[in-house]
Amino acid sequence: MTAVTAPVTAPVAADPVAIKRLGNAFCAAKLLLTATELGLFSALDAGPATAGDVCAALELNPRGVGDFLNALVALGLLERENGRYRNGPAAAQFLVRGKPGYSGGFLERANRMLYPAWGKLTEALRTGAPQAPANFSQVAANPAVLNAFLAMMDSVNSLLVPDIDARFAWDSVGRVADIGGARGNLLGRLAQAHPNLRGTVFDLPTVAEPAAEHLASLGVADRVVFRPGDFFTDDLPAADVMIMGHVLHDWSPQERRRLVAKCYAALPPGGALLVYDAMLDEEPADLSKLLVSINMLLVTEGGSEYPVSECVSYLTDAGFTGITCHPLGADNTLAIGYK
């Protein structure tokens, strides 16, 4: 259930200043992560505010706040006029908690988990061991952390719904199962667009209550249900179409093959499996995808991104035919196979 994304950075020029800027790139990232953690963009949604207003609203010490806000202006996240600050267009649309387009769930998790883990990249490369293991039992034990994790999953897969909708003939489908589907955001939004869909979200028992609440909020609880289970040890729900999104990259190649084969066995003849991840090109050159794969090194025991051809081999070896692969969102690939 780990999902990540990453910015694209242009190759560094043969220039010491450019190298220095690249070495300091983490500073700009931390400005955004900290502003999200503080709830700055949500606070400014109420209207423009001075630095003093921000200090009072967020309980900050005045030292450094002016520079902090002006740095966010320089990044284009805030705008400044007559000493008052307001959200820029991107922040207003995507970084205000509670708005439909909120994408800060991933940023909140990145700040809490990925940012510290990247500080231990050297150790990860020396040992091959994760530096911030994604122990879901620990996540689930803390409701606030669990809700933040689930919000992160929603913020990532919501961006992919339009492309997934366009890439498959959902109007001719009856039953769908989202395997490892968190609280059902993806399947719920597909069901909103296609009244014919009936579905099951299959994930660990600790997600049951948040899933029920979220599916109800989407208005699809009468057609999409949550079923608790472990996809390695329990039977998968009956469905005509199965989805595994941002799931396979959490696991080793052997475990991926096992999961794909299990989906094939559970599907009826004519059924389909949809798999999506930030799959690598045959000659990896896309920095955003490579950073996602390194994230998997830092937070999982055996996960990584994998080439599109490797995904095709998982599907082919399991018995799927008619396999097609499609670009999905900014840096994902969707593979579809039929039984």
Short mmCIF file of C-alpha atoms in Angstrom, two decimals:
data_model
loop_
_atom_site.label_atom_id
_atom_site.label_comp_id
_atom_site.label_asym_id
_atom_site.label_seq_id
_atom_site.Cartn_x
_atom_site.Cartn_y
_atom_site.Cartn_z
CA MET A 1 0.00 0.00 0.00
CA THR A 2 2.98 2.27 -0.28
CA ALA A 3 2.66 4.91 -2.89
CA VAL A 4 5.15 7.59 -3.76
CA THR A 5 5.94 10.16 -6.39
CA ALA A 6 8.84 12.47 -7.03
CA PRO A 7 9.75 15.66 -8.89
CA VAL A 8 11.63 15.70 -12.16
CA THR A 9 14.93 17.58 -12.01
CA ALA A 10 16.91 18.64 -15.09
CA PRO A 11 20.44 17.18 -15.41
CA VAL A 12 22.97 19.32 -13.56
CA ALA A 13 25.12 21.61 -15.69
CA ALA A 14 28.92 21.46 -15.59
CA ASP A 15 28.95 24.47 -13.30
CA PRO A 16 29.89 24.61 -9.60
CA VAL A 17 26.98 26.94 -8.87
CA ALA A 18 24.53 24.49 -10.44
CA ILE A 19 26.07 21.66 -8.42
CA LYS A 20 25.70 23.69 -5.22
CA ARG A 21 22.06 24.40 -6.02
CA LEU A 22 21.40 20.73 -6.61
CA GLY A 23 23.06 19.92 -3.29
CA ASN A 24 20.73 22.38 -1.58
CA ALA A 25 17.58 21.18 -3.38
CA PHE A 26 16.41 19.51 -0.18
CA CYS A 27 15.98 22.98 1.34
CA ALA A 28 13.21 23.93 -1.08
CA ALA A 29 11.52 20.59 -0.52
CA LYS A 30 11.58 21.10 3.24
CA LEU A 31 9.96 24.53 2.86
CA LEU A 32 6.96 22.88 1.19
CA LEU A 33 6.86 19.94 3.62
CA THR A 34 7.03 22.19 6.68
CA ALA A 35 4.40 24.59 5.36
CA THR A 36 2.10 21.61 4.82
CA GLU A 37 2.85 20.22 8.28
CA LEU A 38 2.05 23.57 9.89
CA GLY A 39 -1.21 23.91 7.96
CA LEU A 40 -0.05 27.24 6.51
CA PHE A 41 -1.92 26.92 3.22
CA SER A 42 -5.12 25.94 4.99
CA ALA A 43 -4.79 28.92 7.33
CA LEU A 44 -4.27 31.32 4.42
CA ASP A 45 -7.38 29.97 2.70
CA ALA A 46 -9.32 32.29 5.02
CA GLY A 47 -7.70 35.30 3.36
CA PRO A 48 -4.43 37.29 3.10
CA ALA A 49 -2.41 37.64 6.30
CA THR A 50 0.69 39.42 7.54
CA ALA A 51 3.68 37.57 8.94
CA GLY A 52 2.45 38.56 12.40
CA ASP A 53 -0.99 37.12 11.65
CA VAL A 54 0.64 33.86 10.56
CA CYS A 55 2.73 33.72 13.74
CA ALA A 56 -0.37 34.16 15.87
CA ALA A 57 -2.51 31.68 13.94
CA LEU A 58 0.14 28.94 13.83
CA GLU A 59 1.80 29.71 17.18
CA LEU A 60 5.21 30.44 15.64
CA ASN A 61 8.17 32.41 16.91
CA PRO A 62 8.58 35.54 14.77
CA ARG A 63 12.25 34.86 14.07
CA GLY A 64 12.59 33.42 10.57
CA VAL A 65 8.91 33.50 9.66
CA GLY A 66 9.33 36.43 7.27
CA ASP A 67 12.13 34.65 5.41
CA PHE A 68 10.08 31.44 5.44
CA LEU A 69 7.07 33.13 3.86
CA ASN A 70 9.17 35.04 1.34
CA ALA A 71 10.94 31.82 0.33
CA LEU A 72 7.53 30.29 -0.36
CA VAL A 73 6.74 33.34 -2.47
CA ALA A 74 9.96 32.75 -4.42
CA LEU A 75 8.84 29.16 -5.02
CA GLY A 76 5.51 30.39 -6.38
CA LEU A 77 3.49 28.75 -3.62
CA LEU A 78 2.53 32.07 -1.98
CA GLU A 79 1.93 35.57 -3.31
CA ARG A 80 2.79 38.79 -1.43
CA GLU A 81 1.12 42.18 -1.76
CA ASN A 82 1.51 45.16 0.58
CA GLY A 83 3.08 42.99 3.27
CA ARG A 84 0.26 40.44 3.23
CA TYR A 85 0.56 36.84 2.02
CA ARG A 86 -1.97 34.67 0.23
CA ASN A 87 -1.94 31.27 -1.42
CA GLY A 88 -0.73 31.07 -4.99
CA PRO A 89 -2.86 29.18 -7.55
CA ALA A 90 -1.22 25.79 -6.96
CA ALA A 91 -1.43 26.03 -3.17
CA ALA A 92 -5.04 27.25 -3.29
CA GLN A 93 -6.08 24.31 -5.48
CA PHE A 94 -4.04 21.44 -4.09
CA LEU A 95 -2.71 22.25 -0.61
CA VAL A 96 -5.75 23.35 1.40
CA ARG A 97 -6.98 20.54 3.64
CA GLY A 98 -10.56 19.54 2.99
CA LYS A 99 -10.68 20.71 -0.62
CA PRO A 100 -11.47 18.05 -3.25
CA GLY A 101 -8.09 18.46 -4.94
CA TYR A 102 -6.02 18.25 -1.75
CA SER A 103 -2.69 16.54 -2.52
CA GLY A 104 -1.01 17.21 0.80
CA GLY A 105 -1.56 13.69 2.11
CA PHE A 106 1.52 12.48 0.28
CA LEU A 107 3.50 15.51 1.46
CA GLU A 108 2.55 14.86 5.08
CA ARG A 109 3.81 11.29 4.85
CA ALA A 110 6.93 12.38 2.95
CA ASN A 111 7.75 14.83 5.72
CA ARG A 112 7.17 12.30 8.48
CA MET A 113 8.76 9.22 6.89
CA LEU A 114 10.56 9.72 3.58
CA TYR A 115 12.50 12.88 4.41
CA PRO A 116 14.24 11.29 7.44
CA ALA A 117 14.76 8.03 5.52
CA TRP A 118 16.60 9.77 2.69
CA GLY A 119 19.06 11.07 5.27
CA LYS A 120 20.08 7.42 5.70
CA LEU A 121 20.52 6.58 2.02
CA THR A 122 24.22 5.82 2.47
CA GLU A 123 23.41 3.14 5.05
CA ALA A 124 20.67 1.70 2.83
CA LEU A 125 23.09 1.37 -0.09
CA ARG A 126 25.70 -0.28 2.12
CA THR A 127 23.34 -2.77 3.73
CA GLY A 128 20.37 -3.15 1.39
CA ALA A 129 18.15 -2.76 4.45
CA PRO A 130 15.22 -0.33 4.73
CA GLN A 131 15.85 2.70 6.90
CA ALA A 132 12.23 3.55 7.71
CA PRO A 133 10.34 0.26 7.32
CA ALA A 134 6.67 0.74 6.48
CA ASN A 135 5.38 -1.34 9.39
CA PHE A 136 1.65 -1.18 8.81
CA SER A 137 0.81 -2.59 12.22
CA GLN A 138 2.51 0.42 13.79
CA VAL A 139 0.73 2.77 11.39
CA ALA A 140 -2.62 1.17 12.17
CA ALA A 141 -2.07 1.44 15.92
CA ASN A 142 -2.16 5.23 15.76
CA PRO A 143 -5.45 6.56 14.29
CA ALA A 144 -3.94 9.92 13.37
CA VAL A 145 -1.03 8.29 11.52
CA LEU A 146 -3.36 5.79 9.85
CA ASN A 147 -5.68 8.54 8.63
CA ALA A 148 -2.72 10.52 7.30
CA PHE A 149 -1.46 7.43 5.47
CA LEU A 150 -4.88 6.77 3.94
CA ALA A 151 -5.21 10.42 2.92
CA MET A 152 -1.85 10.10 1.21
CA MET A 153 -3.10 7.06 -0.73
CA ASP A 154 -6.24 8.97 -1.74
CA SER A 155 -4.26 12.01 -2.90
CA VAL A 156 -2.10 9.82 -5.15
CA ASN A 157 -4.73 7.58 -6.73
CA SER A 158 -7.28 10.38 -7.19
CA LEU A 159 -4.96 11.89 -9.80
CA LEU A 160 -5.01 8.61 -11.76
CA VAL A 161 -8.77 8.01 -11.80
CA PRO A 162 -9.47 9.89 -15.08
CA ASP A 163 -6.81 7.93 -16.99
CA ILE A 164 -7.84 4.58 -15.49
CA ASP A 165 -11.44 5.38 -16.35
CA ALA A 166 -10.49 6.16 -19.95
CA ARG A 167 -8.29 3.08 -20.45
CA PHE A 168 -10.89 0.39 -19.71
CA ALA A 169 -14.49 -0.34 -20.75
CA TRP A 170 -16.01 0.00 -17.29
CA ASP A 171 -19.59 0.26 -18.55
CA SER A 172 -19.50 -3.44 -19.49
CA VAL A 173 -18.15 -4.60 -16.12
CA GLY A 174 -20.19 -5.95 -13.23
CA ARG A 175 -17.96 -6.83 -10.28
CA VAL A 176 -14.61 -5.18 -9.48
CA ALA A 177 -12.16 -5.93 -6.68
CA ASP A 178 -9.41 -3.49 -5.68
CA ILE A 179 -6.73 -5.67 -4.09
CA GLY A 180 -4.80 -3.68 -1.50
CA GLY A 181 -7.18 -0.80 -2.17
CA ALA A 182 -6.74 1.06 1.17
CA ARG A 183 -10.03 2.78 2.02
CA GLY A 184 -11.48 2.39 -1.46
CA ASN A 185 -10.94 5.82 -2.94
CA LEU A 186 -10.05 4.60 -6.43
CA LEU A 187 -12.86 2.06 -6.72
CA GLY A 188 -15.29 4.45 -5.06
CA ARG A 189 -14.62 7.16 -7.61
CA LEU A 190 -14.90 4.71 -10.50
CA ALA A 191 -18.25 3.60 -9.06
CA GLN A 192 -19.38 7.24 -8.90
CA ALA A 193 -18.76 7.50 -12.65
CA HIS A 194 -20.28 4.11 -13.54
CA PRO A 195 -23.55 3.21 -11.78
CA ASN A 196 -23.30 -0.34 -13.10
CA LEU A 197 -20.23 -1.14 -11.01
CA ARG A 198 -20.40 -3.27 -7.89
CA GLY A 199 -17.16 -3.75 -6.04
CA THR A 200 -15.09 -4.98 -3.14
CA VAL A 201 -12.14 -3.25 -1.54
CA PHE A 202 -9.78 -5.89 -0.14
CA ASP A 203 -7.26 -4.81 2.47
CA LEU A 204 -6.14 -5.40 6.04
CA PRO A 205 -8.80 -5.39 8.80
CA THR A 206 -7.53 -2.17 10.38
CA VAL A 207 -8.74 -0.24 7.32
CA ALA A 208 -12.34 -1.46 7.62
CA GLU A 209 -13.76 1.48 9.59
CA PRO A 210 -12.03 4.25 7.59
CA ALA A 211 -13.08 2.49 4.37
CA ALA A 212 -16.73 2.32 5.44
CA GLU A 213 -16.69 6.03 6.31
CA HIS A 214 -14.96 7.04 3.06
CA LEU A 215 -17.18 4.94 0.79
CA ALA A 216 -20.23 6.41 2.52
CA SER A 217 -18.87 9.92 1.97
CA LEU A 218 -18.51 9.13 -1.75
CA GLY A 219 -22.12 7.94 -1.86
CA VAL A 220 -21.29 4.43 -3.08
CA ALA A 221 -21.52 2.36 0.13
CA ASP A 222 -24.57 0.55 -1.28
CA ARG A 223 -22.46 -0.76 -4.19
CA VAL A 224 -18.88 -0.92 -2.91
CA VAL A 225 -18.04 -2.86 0.25
CA PHE A 226 -14.89 -3.49 2.23
CA ARG A 227 -13.67 -7.03 2.87
CA PRO A 228 -10.80 -7.54 5.33
CA GLY A 229 -8.01 -9.96 4.57
CA ASP A 230 -4.37 -10.61 3.71
CA PHE A 231 -3.80 -11.06 -0.02
CA PHE A 232 -0.97 -13.52 0.59
CA THR A 233 -2.88 -15.86 2.88
CA ASP A 234 -6.62 -15.34 2.29
CA ASP A 235 -8.89 -16.03 -0.68
CA LEU A 236 -9.41 -13.04 -2.93
CA PRO A 237 -12.94 -11.67 -3.48
CA ALA A 238 -14.91 -12.83 -6.51
CA ALA A 239 -14.76 -10.28 -9.33
CA ASP A 240 -14.77 -9.90 -13.11
CA VAL A 241 -11.99 -7.31 -12.93
CA MET A 242 -9.22 -6.95 -10.35
CA ILE A 243 -7.02 -3.92 -9.74
CA MET A 244 -3.60 -3.90 -8.08
CA GLY A 245 -2.39 -0.31 -7.91
CA HIS A 246 0.81 0.73 -6.13
CA VAL A 247 0.93 -2.72 -4.58
CA LEU A 248 3.43 -4.87 -6.50
CA HIS A 249 6.28 -2.40 -6.02
CA ASP A 250 6.11 -3.04 -2.26
CA TRP A 251 7.26 -6.62 -2.74
CA SER A 252 10.10 -8.73 -4.13
CA PRO A 253 9.91 -10.10 -7.71
CA GLN A 254 9.03 -13.56 -6.37
CA GLU A 255 6.18 -12.14 -4.29
CA ARG A 256 4.91 -10.10 -7.24
CA ARG A 257 4.68 -13.23 -9.38
CA ARG A 258 2.84 -14.99 -6.59
CA LEU A 259 0.26 -12.20 -6.27
CA VAL A 260 -0.35 -11.94 -10.03
CA ALA A 261 -0.77 -15.72 -10.26
CA LYS A 262 -3.22 -15.62 -7.36
CA CYS A 263 -5.31 -13.00 -9.16
CA TYR A 264 -5.34 -15.13 -12.31
CA ALA A 265 -6.58 -18.13 -10.36
CA ALA A 266 -9.37 -16.09 -8.74
CA LEU A 267 -10.68 -14.48 -11.94
CA PRO A 268 -13.32 -16.11 -14.15
CA PRO A 269 -12.63 -16.77 -17.86
CA GLY A 270 -12.77 -13.43 -19.66
CA GLY A 271 -11.80 -11.58 -16.51
CA ALA A 272 -9.09 -8.90 -16.43
CA LEU A 273 -6.33 -7.72 -14.13
CA LEU A 274 -5.19 -4.08 -14.08
CA VAL A 275 -1.76 -3.38 -12.56
CA TYR A 276 -0.25 0.06 -12.19
CA ASP A 277 2.99 1.35 -10.70
CA ALA A 278 5.73 3.82 -11.63
CA MET A 279 7.28 1.16 -13.87
CA LEU A 280 10.77 1.73 -15.25
CA ASP A 281 11.79 2.03 -18.88
CA GLU A 282 14.05 -0.68 -20.30
CA GLU A 283 16.95 1.79 -20.14
CA PRO A 284 16.01 3.70 -16.96
CA ALA A 285 16.48 7.43 -17.45
CA ASP A 286 13.36 8.99 -15.90
CA LEU A 287 14.61 10.51 -12.66
CA SER A 288 11.16 10.67 -11.07
CA LYS A 289 10.68 6.91 -11.48
CA LEU A 290 14.18 6.12 -10.25
CA LEU A 291 13.57 8.21 -7.12
CA VAL A 292 10.36 6.27 -6.51
CA SER A 293 12.32 3.03 -6.75
CA ILE A 294 14.92 4.28 -4.26
CA ASN A 295 12.05 5.20 -1.94
CA MET A 296 11.10 1.52 -2.02
CA LEU A 297 14.65 0.62 -0.96
CA LEU A 298 14.32 2.95 2.00
CA VAL A 299 10.91 1.83 3.26
CA THR A 300 10.36 -1.83 2.23
CA GLU A 301 12.14 -5.12 2.76
CA GLY A 302 12.25 -6.15 -0.91
CA GLY A 303 10.33 -3.62 -2.97
CA SER A 304 11.41 -1.57 -5.97
CA GLU A 305 10.02 -0.28 -9.18
CA TYR A 306 10.39 -2.71 -12.08
CA PRO A 307 10.54 -2.53 -15.89
CA VAL A 308 7.34 -2.67 -17.91
CA SER A 309 8.66 -5.83 -19.59
CA GLU A 310 9.00 -7.48 -16.18
CA CYS A 311 5.36 -6.72 -15.40
CA VAL A 312 4.38 -8.21 -18.75
CA SER A 313 6.33 -11.36 -17.83
CA TYR A 314 4.44 -11.63 -14.52
CA LEU A 315 1.15 -11.48 -16.40
CA THR A 316 2.26 -13.82 -19.21
CA ASP A 317 3.70 -16.43 -16.86
CA ALA A 318 0.46 -16.43 -14.85
CA GLY A 319 -1.53 -17.16 -18.01
CA PHE A 320 -2.88 -13.73 -18.98
CA THR A 321 -3.21 -12.88 -22.68
CA GLY A 322 -4.07 -9.81 -24.74
CA ILE A 323 -1.73 -7.77 -22.56
CA THR A 324 -1.56 -4.03 -23.22
CA CYS A 325 0.43 -1.29 -21.47
CA HIS A 326 -0.50 2.40 -21.27
CA PRO A 327 0.95 5.60 -19.79
CA LEU A 328 -0.92 6.58 -16.65
CA GLY A 329 -0.74 10.03 -15.11
CA ALA A 330 2.62 11.78 -14.99
CA ASP A 331 4.87 8.82 -14.22
CA ASN A 332 2.87 5.59 -13.93
CA THR A 333 2.20 2.72 -16.32
CA LEU A 334 -0.98 0.66 -16.50
CA ALA A 335 -0.76 -2.97 -17.64
CA ILE A 336 -3.93 -4.88 -18.50
CA GLY A 337 -4.15 -8.65 -19.00
CA TYR A 338 -7.10 -10.94 -19.73
CA LYS A 339 -7.88 -14.50 -18.66
#
